[in-house]
C-alpha cells in the first residue's frame, strides 16, 4: 500500500521574516528532496484547509478567533518572542491542520498505508490557548482527537522525536488515558518541560537526552523508555511528530543524530504499527533548521515509511 504525501503551496506564504530559523526555504528543501525519482511512488495530494469546528475540539474558539484576527495585512506580527504571522499565515495554519485530518481519513480507511505531512507552521508547542515556539495550532493533537471522533480509533499514540519537548501535545493529552504521548528531546532546552517524572495519567513517556548525545544514546532511549510502552498501549494509529532538529548539524540544538537514526526510529515505530495498528502511521513535520540536514532526514524518514508500506 502507498504512502501519502500532503503539502501545499500556501506553506510558502507563511513568512516569519528575515533571519528566522523556521523559514520558507525549509519547505522548498522538503519539496525538492521528495520530487526525486525515488519518491515517484508517493501518492501526492494538496493539503486541504481544516474546518474550524474540528480545531475547536482542541483549541477554544476565542483563541482561534484571536489567531485569525492577528494575521497582518502586510509585514509581520509577533504573537510571542519566537512566533510570527504574516499575510498568508492563517491559510497555512488551516492547511497544516487540514493535512493531518486528510491523512487520518486516508490512513484509517485503508486508502493508503501511512502518510507524511510536509507542513508549516509546526504544531507541538501550541497549547490549548497559547501559541508558542513557532506553532499556532497543535496540528498533531487535533489530528489525534479527530482519529478518535471521526474514525472511532479507541487509542491513539504520538511519538515525538523533535529535539524540543512537545509541551503542547503533552499538555493536551495530560489527563486522557486513551491518548499516549512519548518524546525524546534534548534537556535542558526550550521549552523546559519533558522530565521523566512528567507522566500524566500513566500515558506520558519522556526520554530526555543530554547535549552531545548521539544516535546510540537516542536508540537506547527509544528502546528502553518508548517502544515498549508504545507496543503495550496497542494504539489503533500512531502519529509521529517528525522534527529533524536533533540532527548533528542543526543550529538550534546540540544532539548528534544523523539521517540513519531517523530511518531507524521510523522503522521501529512502523514495526509496532504493523503489530498493533494495521500499519497505520501519520507523520507530521515539526522542526529541523539545517536545510541539508532536514532534506536528508526527510529523505530517510519517508523512504522508511514507503518501505513499511511495501
Ligand atoms: Zn524542535
XYZ file of C-alpha atoms and ligand atoms in Angstrom:
311
model
C 0.000 0.000 0.000
C 1.045 3.502 -0.746
C 2.464 6.325 1.328
C 0.569 9.616 1.037
C 2.472 12.910 0.879
C 0.466 16.008 1.695
C 1.737 19.542 1.260
C 0.570 22.873 -0.224
C 1.991 25.998 -1.874
C 0.283 28.030 0.896
C 3.082 26.896 3.240
C 5.420 29.091 1.175
C 3.379 32.172 2.106
C 3.744 31.878 5.884
C 6.662 34.301 6.182
C 8.414 34.585 9.535
C 10.738 37.394 8.427
C 14.469 37.838 7.894
C 16.769 35.662 9.977
C 14.032 33.439 11.409
C 15.093 29.756 11.515
C 11.576 28.459 10.772
C 11.656 29.800 7.241
C 10.068 29.248 3.850
C 13.236 27.644 2.466
C 12.613 24.657 4.758
C 9.511 23.785 2.766
C 11.381 24.164 -0.510
C 14.084 21.797 0.755
C 11.484 19.170 1.658
C 9.678 19.563 -1.642
C 12.933 19.290 -3.580
C 14.015 16.077 -1.922
C 10.611 14.433 -2.334
C 10.483 15.344 -6.023
C 13.379 12.938 -6.733
C 12.576 9.928 -8.887
C 12.931 7.595 -5.883
C 9.753 9.121 -4.495
C 7.644 8.692 -7.636
C 5.715 6.005 -5.760
C 4.261 8.516 -3.297
C 0.581 9.383 -3.587
C 0.525 13.189 -3.640
C -2.268 15.478 -2.528
C -2.693 19.148 -1.724
C -3.356 19.724 1.975
C -6.940 20.955 2.370
C -7.994 23.699 4.784
C -9.260 22.317 8.088
C -12.774 23.094 9.225
C -12.533 25.482 12.191
C -15.111 23.336 14.037
C -12.592 20.487 14.121
C -9.866 22.774 15.523
C -12.345 23.783 18.244
C -12.179 20.281 19.687
C -8.670 21.163 20.943
C -8.419 24.978 20.964
C -11.069 27.346 22.410
C -12.978 29.363 19.798
C -11.764 32.583 21.404
C -8.140 31.558 20.841
C -8.794 30.522 17.223
C -10.539 33.859 16.542
C -7.612 35.726 18.093
C -5.133 33.935 15.800
C -7.283 34.697 12.767
C -7.566 38.355 13.797
C -3.812 38.616 14.439
C -2.871 37.952 10.791
C -1.457 41.227 9.441
C -2.420 42.718 6.043
C 1.266 43.419 5.465
C 4.533 42.927 7.289
C 4.853 40.747 10.365
C 3.112 40.354 13.702
C 4.871 38.737 16.665
C 2.497 36.501 18.621
C 5.316 35.946 21.127
C 9.101 36.350 21.001
C 9.526 33.435 18.539
C 6.150 33.031 16.868
C 5.421 35.243 13.882
C 2.493 35.685 11.484
C 2.453 37.309 8.037
C -0.198 37.676 5.347
C -0.916 34.030 4.424
C -0.201 32.572 7.851
C -3.865 31.896 8.640
C -4.357 29.847 5.475
C -1.089 27.992 6.110
C -2.187 27.218 9.673
C -5.536 25.870 8.452
C -3.842 23.709 5.826
C -1.236 22.428 8.301
C -4.102 21.131 10.433
C -6.026 20.001 7.350
C -3.113 17.890 6.106
C -3.290 15.827 9.289
C -7.057 15.396 9.070
C -6.913 14.263 5.445
C -4.038 11.902 6.295
C -6.133 10.392 9.092
C -9.078 9.881 6.722
C -6.920 8.123 4.133
C -4.948 6.004 6.589
C -7.903 4.991 8.764
C -9.982 3.913 5.744
C -7.069 1.916 4.319
C -6.718 4.006 1.155
C -3.022 4.333 1.963
C -0.757 2.598 4.475
C 0.749 5.718 6.013
C 1.240 9.422 5.365
C 3.789 12.221 5.650
C 2.561 15.802 6.039
C 5.130 18.347 4.793
C 3.696 21.343 6.614
C 4.427 24.597 8.397
C 3.782 26.202 10.822
C 4.719 23.352 13.148
C 2.408 22.364 15.989
C 3.789 20.521 19.000
C 4.499 23.558 21.203
C 0.998 25.040 20.801
C -1.016 24.621 23.984
C -4.814 24.818 24.045
C -4.900 28.608 24.327
C -1.308 29.650 23.715
C 0.802 29.910 20.549
C 4.431 29.121 21.243
C 7.740 28.129 19.666
C 6.766 28.896 16.030
C 3.483 26.931 16.493
C -0.065 28.332 16.154
C -2.328 25.259 16.316
C -1.341 21.854 17.654
C -1.681 20.070 14.308
C -0.950 16.595 15.653
C -3.178 16.790 18.754
C -6.078 17.955 16.583
C -5.481 15.058 14.169
C -5.236 12.589 17.064
C -8.565 13.752 18.509
C -10.067 13.594 15.025
C -8.990 9.955 14.622
C -10.998 9.161 17.765
C -14.085 11.205 16.923
C -14.355 10.688 13.161
C -12.937 7.172 12.843
C -13.661 5.529 16.191
C -9.995 4.981 16.998
C -10.016 3.926 20.662
C -6.367 4.514 21.483
C -4.135 6.997 19.709
C -0.383 7.396 20.188
C 2.004 10.217 19.333
C 5.766 9.641 19.235
C 7.718 12.918 19.105
C 11.414 12.814 18.158
C 11.798 16.553 17.581
C 14.769 17.815 19.624
C 12.431 20.060 21.627
C 9.895 18.652 24.038
C 6.336 18.645 22.685
C 4.937 20.537 25.657
C 1.706 21.429 23.878
C 0.864 17.862 22.908
C 1.758 16.635 26.395
C -0.443 19.331 27.933
C -3.426 18.470 25.719
C -3.013 14.698 26.315
C -2.180 15.016 30.037
C -5.314 13.515 31.593
C -6.530 11.463 28.617
C -5.754 7.811 29.217
C -6.705 6.843 25.639
C -4.092 9.220 24.256
C -0.392 8.309 24.537
C 2.499 10.727 24.205
C 6.166 9.739 24.129
C 9.066 12.073 23.441
C 12.817 12.089 23.037
C 14.296 15.569 23.326
C 17.360 17.455 24.475
C 17.180 18.684 28.064
C 17.754 21.322 29.267
C 16.479 23.162 26.207
C 13.405 25.125 25.126
C 10.601 24.798 26.267
C 11.947 23.387 29.557
C 9.385 20.618 30.097
C 9.798 16.878 29.432
C 11.309 15.452 32.606
C 10.997 11.711 33.204
C 8.691 12.418 36.143
C 6.045 14.056 33.936
C 3.773 11.050 33.394
C 0.176 12.365 33.115
C -2.188 9.516 33.969
C 0.455 6.963 33.055
C 0.096 7.891 29.391
C 3.101 10.224 29.047
C 6.628 8.877 28.474
C 9.530 11.321 28.414
C 13.055 10.265 27.499
C 15.277 13.350 27.804
C 18.746 13.323 26.227
C 21.808 15.393 27.085
C 23.622 17.878 24.900
C 26.041 15.950 22.687
C 24.137 12.648 22.823
C 24.382 10.740 19.555
C 22.356 8.141 17.709
C 23.440 5.397 20.073
C 22.010 7.222 23.109
C 18.897 8.116 21.113
C 18.297 4.486 20.136
C 18.874 3.358 23.695
C 16.319 5.920 24.945
C 13.786 4.827 22.346
C 14.299 1.150 23.159
C 14.283 1.427 26.945
C 11.658 4.141 27.505
C 9.372 4.464 24.499
C 8.979 1.463 22.205
C 7.931 -0.975 24.957
C 5.169 1.255 26.365
C 4.062 2.094 22.815
C 3.630 -1.572 21.939
C 1.866 -2.257 25.230
C -0.503 0.675 24.683
C -1.683 -1.058 21.481
C -2.725 2.066 19.581
C -5.144 1.983 16.651
C -2.988 4.561 14.862
C 0.454 6.031 15.551
C 1.335 9.653 14.860
C 4.898 10.908 14.575
C 5.831 14.475 15.493
C 8.639 14.365 12.954
C 11.068 17.110 13.827
C 14.573 16.726 12.444
C 16.358 19.284 14.639
C 18.102 16.537 16.630
C 20.324 16.302 13.528
C 24.009 16.878 14.274
C 24.146 19.984 12.057
C 21.065 21.685 13.451
C 21.749 25.242 14.652
C 19.074 25.292 17.395
C 20.200 22.275 19.428
C 23.201 20.068 20.138
C 22.287 16.404 19.747
C 24.240 14.397 17.186
C 21.728 12.311 15.251
C 22.266 11.515 11.583
C 19.898 10.526 8.786
C 20.080 6.808 9.507
C 18.949 7.350 13.098
C 15.705 8.874 11.837
C 15.304 5.957 9.415
C 15.869 3.536 12.304
C 13.286 5.239 14.548
C 10.747 5.325 11.726
C 11.264 1.641 11.039
C 10.919 0.713 14.725
C 7.694 2.697 15.015
C 6.456 1.090 11.790
C 7.204 -2.389 13.199
C 4.938 -1.642 16.164
C 2.340 -0.084 13.865
C 2.266 -3.361 11.920
C 1.921 -5.414 15.100
C -0.739 -3.272 16.749
C -2.260 -0.729 14.384
C -2.608 -2.351 10.929
C 0.483 -0.374 9.959
C -1.290 2.969 10.303
C 1.094 5.912 10.704
C 0.563 9.637 10.177
C 3.798 11.622 10.341
C 3.688 15.403 10.614
C 6.680 17.684 10.124
C 7.754 19.735 13.128
C 11.250 21.309 13.356
C 14.559 20.892 11.513
C 16.534 24.051 10.735
C 19.659 22.973 8.852
C 18.375 22.745 5.297
C 20.651 19.897 4.186
C 20.118 18.027 7.456
C 16.374 18.495 7.087
C 16.341 17.348 3.462
C 18.481 14.285 4.127
C 16.476 13.330 7.198
C 13.124 13.700 5.416
C 14.564 11.552 2.627
C 15.477 8.812 5.141
C 12.190 9.101 7.059
C 9.875 8.995 4.045
C 11.872 6.149 2.479
C 11.320 4.166 5.701
C 7.592 4.961 5.592
C 7.432 3.764 1.972
C 9.359 0.582 2.847
C 6.928 -0.056 5.709
C 4.001 0.131 3.304
C 5.589 -2.025 0.613
Zn 12.122 21.478 17.519
